[in-house]
CSV table of C-alpha atoms in Angstrom, one decimal:
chain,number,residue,atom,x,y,z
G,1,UNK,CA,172.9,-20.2,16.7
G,2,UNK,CA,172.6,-19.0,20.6
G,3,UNK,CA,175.9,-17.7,20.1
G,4,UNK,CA,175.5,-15.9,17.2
G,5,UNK,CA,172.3,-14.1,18.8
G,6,UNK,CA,173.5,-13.4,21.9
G,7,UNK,CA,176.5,-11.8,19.7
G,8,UNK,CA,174.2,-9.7,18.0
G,9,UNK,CA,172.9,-7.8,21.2
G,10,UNK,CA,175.8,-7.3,22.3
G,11,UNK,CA,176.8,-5.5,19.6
G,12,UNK,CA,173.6,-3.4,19.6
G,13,UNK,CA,174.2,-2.5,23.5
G,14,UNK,CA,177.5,-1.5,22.3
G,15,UNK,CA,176.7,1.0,19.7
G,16,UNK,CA,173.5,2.4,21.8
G,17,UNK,CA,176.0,3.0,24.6
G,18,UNK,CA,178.6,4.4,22.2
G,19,UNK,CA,175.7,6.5,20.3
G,20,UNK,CA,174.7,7.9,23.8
G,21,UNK,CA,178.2,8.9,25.0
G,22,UNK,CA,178.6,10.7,21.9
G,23,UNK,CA,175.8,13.2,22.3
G,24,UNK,CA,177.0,13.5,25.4
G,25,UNK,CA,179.8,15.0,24.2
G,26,UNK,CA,178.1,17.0,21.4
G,27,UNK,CA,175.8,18.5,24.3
G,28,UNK,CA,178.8,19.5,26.5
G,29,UNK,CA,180.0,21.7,23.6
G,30,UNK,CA,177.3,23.8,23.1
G,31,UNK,CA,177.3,26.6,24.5
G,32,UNK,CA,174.5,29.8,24.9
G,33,UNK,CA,175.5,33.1,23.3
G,34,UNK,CA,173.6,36.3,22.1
G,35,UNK,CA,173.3,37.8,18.7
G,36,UNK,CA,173.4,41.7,18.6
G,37,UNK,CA,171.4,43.1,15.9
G,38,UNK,CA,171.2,47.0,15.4
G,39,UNK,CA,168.2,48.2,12.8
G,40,UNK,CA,168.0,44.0,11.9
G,41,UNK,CA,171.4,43.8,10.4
G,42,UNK,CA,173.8,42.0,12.8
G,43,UNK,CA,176.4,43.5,14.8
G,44,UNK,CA,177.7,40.6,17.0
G,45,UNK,CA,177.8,38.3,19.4
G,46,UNK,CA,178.2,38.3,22.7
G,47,UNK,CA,178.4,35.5,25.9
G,48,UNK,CA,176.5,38.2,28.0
G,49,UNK,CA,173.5,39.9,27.2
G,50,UNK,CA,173.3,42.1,30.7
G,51,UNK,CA,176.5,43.5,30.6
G,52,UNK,CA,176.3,45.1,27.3
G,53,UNK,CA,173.2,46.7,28.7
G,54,UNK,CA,174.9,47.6,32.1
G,55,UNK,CA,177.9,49.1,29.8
G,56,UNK,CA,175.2,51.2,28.1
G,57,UNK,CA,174.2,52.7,31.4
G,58,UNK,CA,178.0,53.3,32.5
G,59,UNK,CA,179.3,54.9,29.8
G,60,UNK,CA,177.0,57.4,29.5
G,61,UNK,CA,177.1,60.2,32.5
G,62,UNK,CA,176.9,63.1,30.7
G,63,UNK,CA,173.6,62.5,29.5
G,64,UNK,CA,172.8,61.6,32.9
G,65,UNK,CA,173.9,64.7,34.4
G,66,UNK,CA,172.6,66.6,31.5
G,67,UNK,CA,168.8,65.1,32.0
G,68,UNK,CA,169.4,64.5,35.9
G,69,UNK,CA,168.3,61.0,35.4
G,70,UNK,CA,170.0,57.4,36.7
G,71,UNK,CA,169.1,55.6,33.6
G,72,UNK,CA,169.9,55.7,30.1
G,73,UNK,CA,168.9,53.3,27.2
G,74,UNK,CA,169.9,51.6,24.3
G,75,UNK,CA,168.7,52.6,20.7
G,76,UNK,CA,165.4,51.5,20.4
G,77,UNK,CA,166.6,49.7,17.5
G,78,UNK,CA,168.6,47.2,19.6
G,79,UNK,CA,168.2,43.5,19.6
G,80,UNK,CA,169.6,40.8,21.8
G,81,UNK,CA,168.2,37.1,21.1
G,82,UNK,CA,169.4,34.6,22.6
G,83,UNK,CA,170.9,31.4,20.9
G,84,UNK,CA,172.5,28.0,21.4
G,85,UNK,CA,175.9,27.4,19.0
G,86,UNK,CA,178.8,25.2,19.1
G,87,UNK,CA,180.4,28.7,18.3
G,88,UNK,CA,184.2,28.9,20.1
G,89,UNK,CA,184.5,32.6,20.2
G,90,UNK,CA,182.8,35.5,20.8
G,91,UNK,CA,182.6,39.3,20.2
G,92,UNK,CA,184.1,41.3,22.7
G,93,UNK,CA,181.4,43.7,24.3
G,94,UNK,CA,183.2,46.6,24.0
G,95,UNK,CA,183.9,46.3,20.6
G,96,UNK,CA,179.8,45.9,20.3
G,97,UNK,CA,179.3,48.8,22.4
G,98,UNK,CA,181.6,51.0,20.1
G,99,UNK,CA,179.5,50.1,17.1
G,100,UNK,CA,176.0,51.1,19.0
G,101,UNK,CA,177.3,53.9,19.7
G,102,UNK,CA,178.9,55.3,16.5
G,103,UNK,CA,175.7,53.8,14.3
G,104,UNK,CA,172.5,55.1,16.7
G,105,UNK,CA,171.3,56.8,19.6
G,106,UNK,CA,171.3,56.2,23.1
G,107,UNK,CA,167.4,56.7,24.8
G,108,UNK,CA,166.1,58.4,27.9
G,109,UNK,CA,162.3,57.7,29.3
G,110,UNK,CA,160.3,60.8,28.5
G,111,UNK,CA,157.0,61.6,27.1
G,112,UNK,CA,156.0,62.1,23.5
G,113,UNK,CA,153.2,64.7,23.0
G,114,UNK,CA,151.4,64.4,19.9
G,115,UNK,CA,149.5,67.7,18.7
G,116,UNK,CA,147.1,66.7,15.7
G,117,UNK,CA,145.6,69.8,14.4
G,118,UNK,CA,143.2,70.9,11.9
G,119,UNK,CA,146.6,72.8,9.9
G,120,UNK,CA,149.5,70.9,11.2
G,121,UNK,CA,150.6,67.9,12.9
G,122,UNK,CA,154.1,68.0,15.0
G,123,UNK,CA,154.8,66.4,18.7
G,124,UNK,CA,157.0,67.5,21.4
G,125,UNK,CA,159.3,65.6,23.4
G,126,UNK,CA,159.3,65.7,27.2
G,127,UNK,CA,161.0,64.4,30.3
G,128,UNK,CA,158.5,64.5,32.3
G,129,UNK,CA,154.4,65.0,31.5
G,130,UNK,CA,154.0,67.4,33.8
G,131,UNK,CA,156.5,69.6,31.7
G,132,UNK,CA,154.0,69.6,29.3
G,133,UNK,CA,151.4,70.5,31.9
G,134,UNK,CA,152.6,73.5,33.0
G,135,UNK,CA,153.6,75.2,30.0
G,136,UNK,CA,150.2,74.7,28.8
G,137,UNK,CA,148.7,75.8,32.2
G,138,UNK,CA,151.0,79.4,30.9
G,139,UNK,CA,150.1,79.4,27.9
G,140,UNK,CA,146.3,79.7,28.4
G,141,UNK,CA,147.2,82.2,31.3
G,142,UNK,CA,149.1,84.6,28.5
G,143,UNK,CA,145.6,84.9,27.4
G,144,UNK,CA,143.1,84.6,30.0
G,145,UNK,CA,143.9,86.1,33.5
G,146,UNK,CA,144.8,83.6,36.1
G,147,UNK,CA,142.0,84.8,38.7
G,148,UNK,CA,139.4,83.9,35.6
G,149,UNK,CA,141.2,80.4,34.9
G,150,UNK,CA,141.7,79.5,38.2
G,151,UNK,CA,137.5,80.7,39.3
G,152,UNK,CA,137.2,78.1,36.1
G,153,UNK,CA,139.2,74.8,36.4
G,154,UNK,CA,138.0,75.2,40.5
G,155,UNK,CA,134.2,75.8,39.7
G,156,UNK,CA,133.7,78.3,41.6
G,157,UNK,CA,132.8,81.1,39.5
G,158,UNK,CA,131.6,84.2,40.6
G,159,UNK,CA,127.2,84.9,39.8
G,160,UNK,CA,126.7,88.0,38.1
G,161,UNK,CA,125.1,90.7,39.6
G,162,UNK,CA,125.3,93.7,37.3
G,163,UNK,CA,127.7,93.1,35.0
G,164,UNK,CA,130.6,90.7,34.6
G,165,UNK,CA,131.2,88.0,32.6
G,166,UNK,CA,131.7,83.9,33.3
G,167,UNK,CA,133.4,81.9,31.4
G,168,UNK,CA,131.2,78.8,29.8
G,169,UNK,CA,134.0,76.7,28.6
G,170,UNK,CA,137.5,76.4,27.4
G,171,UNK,CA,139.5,74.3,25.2
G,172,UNK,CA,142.4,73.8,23.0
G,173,UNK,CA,141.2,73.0,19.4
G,174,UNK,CA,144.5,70.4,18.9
G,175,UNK,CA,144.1,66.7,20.0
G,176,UNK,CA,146.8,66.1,22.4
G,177,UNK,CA,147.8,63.2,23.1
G,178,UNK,CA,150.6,62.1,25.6
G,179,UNK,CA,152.8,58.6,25.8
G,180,UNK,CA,155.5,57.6,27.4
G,181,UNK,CA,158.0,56.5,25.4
G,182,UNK,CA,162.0,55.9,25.0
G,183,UNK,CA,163.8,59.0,23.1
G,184,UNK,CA,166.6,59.5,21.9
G,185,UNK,CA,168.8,61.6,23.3
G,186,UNK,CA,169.8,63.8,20.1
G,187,UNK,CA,166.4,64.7,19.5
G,188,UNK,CA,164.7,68.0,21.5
G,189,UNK,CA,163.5,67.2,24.9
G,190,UNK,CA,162.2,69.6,26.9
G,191,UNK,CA,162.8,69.7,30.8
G,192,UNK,CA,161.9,73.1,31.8
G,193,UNK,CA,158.3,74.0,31.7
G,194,UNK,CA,159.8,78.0,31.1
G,195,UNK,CA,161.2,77.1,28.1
G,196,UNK,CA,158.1,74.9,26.2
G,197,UNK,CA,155.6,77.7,27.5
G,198,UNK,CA,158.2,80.1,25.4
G,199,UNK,CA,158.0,77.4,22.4
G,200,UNK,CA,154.1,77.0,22.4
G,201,UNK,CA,153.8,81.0,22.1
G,202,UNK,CA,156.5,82.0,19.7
G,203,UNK,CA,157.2,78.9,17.7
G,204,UNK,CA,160.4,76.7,17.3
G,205,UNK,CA,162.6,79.2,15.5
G,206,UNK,CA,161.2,82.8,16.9
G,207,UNK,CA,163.6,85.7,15.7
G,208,UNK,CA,163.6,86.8,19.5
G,209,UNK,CA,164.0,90.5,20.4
G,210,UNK,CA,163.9,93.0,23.3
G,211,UNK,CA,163.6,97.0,23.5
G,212,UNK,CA,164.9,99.0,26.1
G,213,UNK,CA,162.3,101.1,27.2
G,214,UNK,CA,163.2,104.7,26.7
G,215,UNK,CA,161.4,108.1,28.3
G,216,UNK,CA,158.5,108.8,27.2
G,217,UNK,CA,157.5,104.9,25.4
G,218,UNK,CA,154.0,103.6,26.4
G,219,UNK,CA,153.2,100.0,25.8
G,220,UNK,CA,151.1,101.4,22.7
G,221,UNK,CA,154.0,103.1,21.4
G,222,UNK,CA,156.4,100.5,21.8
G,223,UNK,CA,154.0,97.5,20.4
G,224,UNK,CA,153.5,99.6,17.3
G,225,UNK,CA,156.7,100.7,16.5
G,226,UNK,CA,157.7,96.6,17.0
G,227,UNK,CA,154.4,95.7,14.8
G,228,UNK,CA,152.4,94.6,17.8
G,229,UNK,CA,149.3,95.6,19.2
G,230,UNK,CA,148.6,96.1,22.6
G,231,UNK,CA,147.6,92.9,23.7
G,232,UNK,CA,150.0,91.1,21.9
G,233,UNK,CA,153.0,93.3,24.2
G,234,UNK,CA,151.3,92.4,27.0
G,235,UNK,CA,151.1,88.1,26.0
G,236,UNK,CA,154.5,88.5,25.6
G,237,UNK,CA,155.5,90.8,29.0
G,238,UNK,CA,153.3,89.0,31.2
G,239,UNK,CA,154.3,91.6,34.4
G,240,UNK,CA,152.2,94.3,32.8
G,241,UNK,CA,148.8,93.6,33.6
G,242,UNK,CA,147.3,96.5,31.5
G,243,UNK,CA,148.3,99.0,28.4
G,244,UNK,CA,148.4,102.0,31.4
G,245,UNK,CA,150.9,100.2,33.5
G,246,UNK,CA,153.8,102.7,34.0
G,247,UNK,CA,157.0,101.4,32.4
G,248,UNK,CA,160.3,102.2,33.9
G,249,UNK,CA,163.2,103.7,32.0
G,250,UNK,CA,166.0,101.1,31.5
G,251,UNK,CA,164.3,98.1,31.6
G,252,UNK,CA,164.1,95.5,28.8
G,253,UNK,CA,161.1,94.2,27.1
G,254,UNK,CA,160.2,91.4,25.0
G,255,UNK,CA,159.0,92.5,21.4
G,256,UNK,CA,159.4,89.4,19.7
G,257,UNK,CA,156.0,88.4,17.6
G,258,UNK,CA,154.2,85.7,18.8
G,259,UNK,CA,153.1,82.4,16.8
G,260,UNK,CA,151.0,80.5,18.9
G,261,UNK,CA,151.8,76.7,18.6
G,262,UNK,CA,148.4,75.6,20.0
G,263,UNK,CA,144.7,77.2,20.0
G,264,UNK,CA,143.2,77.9,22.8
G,265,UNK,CA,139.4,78.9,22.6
G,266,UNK,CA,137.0,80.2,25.4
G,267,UNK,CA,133.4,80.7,25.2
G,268,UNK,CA,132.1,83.9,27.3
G,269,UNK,CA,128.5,85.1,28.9
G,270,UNK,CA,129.5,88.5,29.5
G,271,UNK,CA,127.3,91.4,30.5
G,272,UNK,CA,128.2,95.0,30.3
G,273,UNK,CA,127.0,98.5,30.0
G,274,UNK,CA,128.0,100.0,26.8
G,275,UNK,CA,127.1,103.7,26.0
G,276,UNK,CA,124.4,105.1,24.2
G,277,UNK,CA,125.7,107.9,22.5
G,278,UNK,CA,123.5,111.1,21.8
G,279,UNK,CA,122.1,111.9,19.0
G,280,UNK,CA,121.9,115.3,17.3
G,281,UNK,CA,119.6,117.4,15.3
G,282,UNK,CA,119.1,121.2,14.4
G,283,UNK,CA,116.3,123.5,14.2
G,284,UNK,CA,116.0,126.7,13.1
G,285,UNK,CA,115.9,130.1,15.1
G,286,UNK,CA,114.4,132.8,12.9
G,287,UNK,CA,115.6,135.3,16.4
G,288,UNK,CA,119.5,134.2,15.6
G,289,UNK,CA,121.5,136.2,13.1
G,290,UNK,CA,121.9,134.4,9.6
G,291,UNK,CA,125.6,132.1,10.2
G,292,UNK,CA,125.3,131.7,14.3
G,293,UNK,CA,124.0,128.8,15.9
G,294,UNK,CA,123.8,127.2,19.7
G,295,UNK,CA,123.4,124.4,21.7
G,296,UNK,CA,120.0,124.6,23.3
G,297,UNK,CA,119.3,121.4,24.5
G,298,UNK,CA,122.9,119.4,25.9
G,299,UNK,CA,123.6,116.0,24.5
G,300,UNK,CA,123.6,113.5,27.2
G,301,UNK,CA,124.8,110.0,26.5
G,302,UNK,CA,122.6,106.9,27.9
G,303,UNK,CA,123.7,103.3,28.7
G,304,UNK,CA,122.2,100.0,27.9
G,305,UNK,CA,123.0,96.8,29.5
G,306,UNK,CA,123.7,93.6,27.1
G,307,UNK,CA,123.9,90.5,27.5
G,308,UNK,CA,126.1,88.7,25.1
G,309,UNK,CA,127.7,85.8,24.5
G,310,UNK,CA,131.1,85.0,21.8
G,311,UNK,CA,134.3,83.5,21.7
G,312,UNK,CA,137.7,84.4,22.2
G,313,UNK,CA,140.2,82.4,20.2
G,314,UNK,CA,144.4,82.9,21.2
G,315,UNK,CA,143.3,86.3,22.8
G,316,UNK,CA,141.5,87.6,19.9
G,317,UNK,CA,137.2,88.2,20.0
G,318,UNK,CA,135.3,86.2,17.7
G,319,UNK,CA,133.6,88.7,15.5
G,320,UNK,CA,130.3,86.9,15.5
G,321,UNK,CA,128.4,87.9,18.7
G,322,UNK,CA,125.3,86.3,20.3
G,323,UNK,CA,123.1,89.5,21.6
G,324,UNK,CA,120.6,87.6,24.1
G,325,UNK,CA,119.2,90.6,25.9
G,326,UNK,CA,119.8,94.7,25.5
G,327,UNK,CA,117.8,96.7,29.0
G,328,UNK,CA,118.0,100.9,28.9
G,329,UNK,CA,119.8,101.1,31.9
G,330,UNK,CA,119.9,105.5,31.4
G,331,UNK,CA,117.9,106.8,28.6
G,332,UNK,CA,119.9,109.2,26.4
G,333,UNK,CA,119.6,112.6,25.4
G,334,UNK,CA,119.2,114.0,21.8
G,335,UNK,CA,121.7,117.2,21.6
G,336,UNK,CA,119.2,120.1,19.8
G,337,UNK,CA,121.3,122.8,18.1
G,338,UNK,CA,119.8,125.9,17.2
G,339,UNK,CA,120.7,127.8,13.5
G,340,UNK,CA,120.2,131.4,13.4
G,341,UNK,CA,118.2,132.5,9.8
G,342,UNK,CA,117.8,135.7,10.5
G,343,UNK,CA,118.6,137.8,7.3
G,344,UNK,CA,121.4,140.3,8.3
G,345,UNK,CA,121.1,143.4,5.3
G,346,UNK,CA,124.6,144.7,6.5
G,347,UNK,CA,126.1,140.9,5.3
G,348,UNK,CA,124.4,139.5,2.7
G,349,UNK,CA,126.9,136.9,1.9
G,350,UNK,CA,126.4,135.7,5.6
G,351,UNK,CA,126.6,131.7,5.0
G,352,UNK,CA,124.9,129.1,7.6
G,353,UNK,CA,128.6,127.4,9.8
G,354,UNK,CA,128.7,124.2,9.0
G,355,UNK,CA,127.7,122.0,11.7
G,356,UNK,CA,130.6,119.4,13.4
G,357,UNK,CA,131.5,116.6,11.5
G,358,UNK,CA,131.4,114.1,13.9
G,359,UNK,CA,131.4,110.2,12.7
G,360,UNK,CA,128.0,108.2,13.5
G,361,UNK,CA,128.6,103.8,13.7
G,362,UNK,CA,127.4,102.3,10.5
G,363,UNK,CA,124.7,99.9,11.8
G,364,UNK,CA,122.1,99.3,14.2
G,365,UNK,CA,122.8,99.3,18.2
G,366,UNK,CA,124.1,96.8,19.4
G,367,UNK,CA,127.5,97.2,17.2
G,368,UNK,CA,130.7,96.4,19.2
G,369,UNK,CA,134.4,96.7,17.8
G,370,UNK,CA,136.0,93.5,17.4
G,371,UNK,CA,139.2,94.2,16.2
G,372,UNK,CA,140.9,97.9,15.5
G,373,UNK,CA,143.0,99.4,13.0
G,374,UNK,CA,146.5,98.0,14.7
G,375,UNK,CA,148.8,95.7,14.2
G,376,UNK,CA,147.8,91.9,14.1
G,377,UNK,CA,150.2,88.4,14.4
G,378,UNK,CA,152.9,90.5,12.6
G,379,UNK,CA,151.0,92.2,9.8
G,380,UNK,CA,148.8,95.8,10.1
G,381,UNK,CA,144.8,95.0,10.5
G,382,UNK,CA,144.0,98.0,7.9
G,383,UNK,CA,140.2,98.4,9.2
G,384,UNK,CA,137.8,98.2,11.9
G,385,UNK,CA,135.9,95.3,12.5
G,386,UNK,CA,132.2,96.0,13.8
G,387,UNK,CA,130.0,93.0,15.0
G,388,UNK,CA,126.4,94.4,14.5
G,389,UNK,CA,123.7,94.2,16.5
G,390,UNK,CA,122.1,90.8,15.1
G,391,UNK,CA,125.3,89.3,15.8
G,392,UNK,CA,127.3,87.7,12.5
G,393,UNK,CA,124.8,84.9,12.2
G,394,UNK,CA,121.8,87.4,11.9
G,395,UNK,CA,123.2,90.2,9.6
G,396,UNK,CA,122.9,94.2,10.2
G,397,UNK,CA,122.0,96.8,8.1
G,398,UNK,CA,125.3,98.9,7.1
G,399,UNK,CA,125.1,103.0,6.8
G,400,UNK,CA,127.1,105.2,6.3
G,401,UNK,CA,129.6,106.6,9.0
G,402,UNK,CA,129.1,110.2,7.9
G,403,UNK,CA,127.4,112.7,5.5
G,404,UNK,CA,127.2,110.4,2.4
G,405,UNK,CA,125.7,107.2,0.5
G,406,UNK,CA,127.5,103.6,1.0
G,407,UNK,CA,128.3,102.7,-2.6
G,408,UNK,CA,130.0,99.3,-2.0
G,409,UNK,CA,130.2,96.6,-0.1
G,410,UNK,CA,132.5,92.8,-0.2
G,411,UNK,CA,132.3,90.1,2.2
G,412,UNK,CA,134.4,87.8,-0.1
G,413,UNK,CA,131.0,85.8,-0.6
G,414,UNK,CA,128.9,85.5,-3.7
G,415,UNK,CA,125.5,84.6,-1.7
G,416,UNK,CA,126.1,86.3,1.5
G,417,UNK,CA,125.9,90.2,1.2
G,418,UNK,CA,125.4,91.7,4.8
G,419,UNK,CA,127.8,92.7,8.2
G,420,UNK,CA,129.4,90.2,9.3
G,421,UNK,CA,129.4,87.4,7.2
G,422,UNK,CA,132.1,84.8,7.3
G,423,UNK,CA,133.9,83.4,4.7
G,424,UNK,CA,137.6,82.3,3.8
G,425,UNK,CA,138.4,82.9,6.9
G,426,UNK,CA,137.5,86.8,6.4
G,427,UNK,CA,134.5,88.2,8.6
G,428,UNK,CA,132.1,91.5,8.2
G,429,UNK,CA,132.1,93.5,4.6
G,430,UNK,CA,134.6,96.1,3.8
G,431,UNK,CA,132.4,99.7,3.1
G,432,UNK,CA,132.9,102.1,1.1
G,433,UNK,CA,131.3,105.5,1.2
């Protein structure tokens, strides 16, 4: 009985011991490899995660040359998870390489800039966020001045004295939002703040053109014959700083239309002397002859000084116009014209001349012109646009320009019947008379 017991542990040590060595074994065979998967389907495996990464990086000098950069990526689909396997062989790494690259795209660091606005949604690509930066830092100064953004971002604007104007606040109406991010290389990345300042005013696709300027062109002649109005030429040719600038013959000028990517809005407290022109009036001179008439008493025109405040929106003047304050800086002068009625027996079909013709504005003082008849983001503005004195909130009344009775008026608005009046997008009332 001792025997058969002590034969019995035994046989257990013997089978613990021969249970042990056999894991042993088992353990020595397995081994630590990685699985490759590329947009979760796999795509290999490999015994060395870093040097499919480090291959990555070698291979791919052109796009480091191209971007100036030391790094590139993988795909941003890429996965490497490590794993434990009794698995003998392995994928070569180059073989894995060659399938990255024919089935997705190689990444670069860079900047994603996500522009959410109120009529579209897009983003931009960028290597570096100051890119981005810059071109927007030009693309406000196409239309604002860069004394007048600079007086701005550095607070230090200017009192007024007299007249002048300060700038209350700027923005851009787009969210903008900007992450960095790893991009593929096939998709648009911009590295030169020149070229995204040139995308943000004429779009992604512009149908770019130039004119040679010829003798005789003005920038007015040359925006309108290229269906551009003057300040529109002068976004796009930034070294003019006004429409008088003298152009020289033989140089080349952008005339390509402009479709702002982003809008930018300022608010402005200007004040400025506008002219009071004269009225006139006639009286009757019974010493004249019948048919002859003269200026007795000169026209002189006066000036008032308003203070206003409105906004400008991608270089264009809001048409609704907050009139805070209007002084008589110089009275003005009524022109008084004197009509001969003296009966002449030696002409008896002697008619009275008629008097000039000259247009009158068609609304209370105050009236500034917001817009002309000119060409506008590619099509032809076929009016004038008047703010009235009450500013577009207020209303103005609306005469007529010259001799005659306004017969009709349309502000594109069933309850709102008076000078500008927004609505659809459309501001003031078209006349007719």
């Amino acid at each position: 009985m001792k025997k058969t017991l002590i034969l019995i542990v035994m046989i257990i040590i013997v089978g613990v011991l021969v249970i042990f060595c056999n894991d042993k074994r088992l353990d020595s065979n397995i081994e630590t490899f990685y699985q490759v998967y590329l947009n979760g389907e796999t795509i290999g495996t490999i015994k060395d995660g870093t040097y499919l990464y480090d291959l990555i990086d070698k291979n791919q000098s052109e796009i480091k040359k191209k971007y100036n950069i030391d790094t590139v990526y993988p795909p941003t689909s890429l996965k490497i998870i490590e794993t434990s396997s009794y698995i003998a062989h392995a994928d070569n790494v180059e073989n894995v390489y060659q399938k990255l690259e024919e089935n997705d795209d190689f990444t670069i660091k860079g900047y994603v800039v996500t522009i959410d606005g109120e009529d579209h949604d897009y983003i931009i690509n960028v290597l570096d966020k100051e890119v981005f930066n810059e071109a927007a830092k030009t693309f406000v100064q196409a239309f604002l001045s860069e004394n007048e953004y600079t007086r701005y971002i550095n607070n230090n604007q200017s009192e007024i004295v007299s007249t002048g104007r300060i700038i209350q606040d700027m923005k851009f109406l787009e969210n903008i939002s900007i992450k960095e991010e790893y991009i593929s290389v096939n998709e648009q990345i911009f590295t030169d703040a020149t070229d995204l300042s040139q995308y943000l005013l004429f779009g992604p696709d512009p149908q770019s053109e130039t004119y040679e300027i010829k003798l005789g062109d003005t920038i007015e002649s040359i925006s309108d014959a290229n269906k551009l109005n003057v300040e529109e030429f002068l976004i796009a040719n930034t070294q003019y700083k006004n429409e008088n600038t003298i152009l020289r013959v033989g140089d080349k000028v952008n005339v390509t239309l402009i479709d702002p990517q982003l809008t930018f809005v300022y608010n402005l407290h200007e004040i400025s002397d506008e002219t009071v022109y004269y009225d006139k009036t006639t009286v009757n001179d019974a010493s004249m002859a019948r048919g002859t008439s003269k200026v007795t008493v000169p026209g002189v025109n006066g000036i008032d000084r308003v203070t206003e405040e409105y906004t400008v929106t991608n270089g264009e003047r809001s048409q609704e116009t907050n009139v805070i304050s209007r002084e008589t800086i110089k009275n003005s002068q009524t022109q008084v014209t004197a009509i001969g009625t003296k009966y002449n027996a030696g002409n008896p079909n002697q008619n009275p001349v008629v008097i000039d013709g000259d247009w009158a504005w068609p609304t209370n003082k105050g009236y500034v012109i917001t817009s002309y008849y000119t060409w506008r983001w590619g099509t032809h503005h076929d009016g004038i646009d008047i703010s009235g004195s009450y500013g577009a909130f207020w209303g103005s009344p609306i005469y007529a320009a010259a001799d005659g009775v306004v017969t009709y008026t349309y502000n594109g608005c069933a309850d709102r019947g008076y000078l500008g009046s927004s609505c659809g997008g459309a501001l003031g009332n078209q006349v007719t008379i």
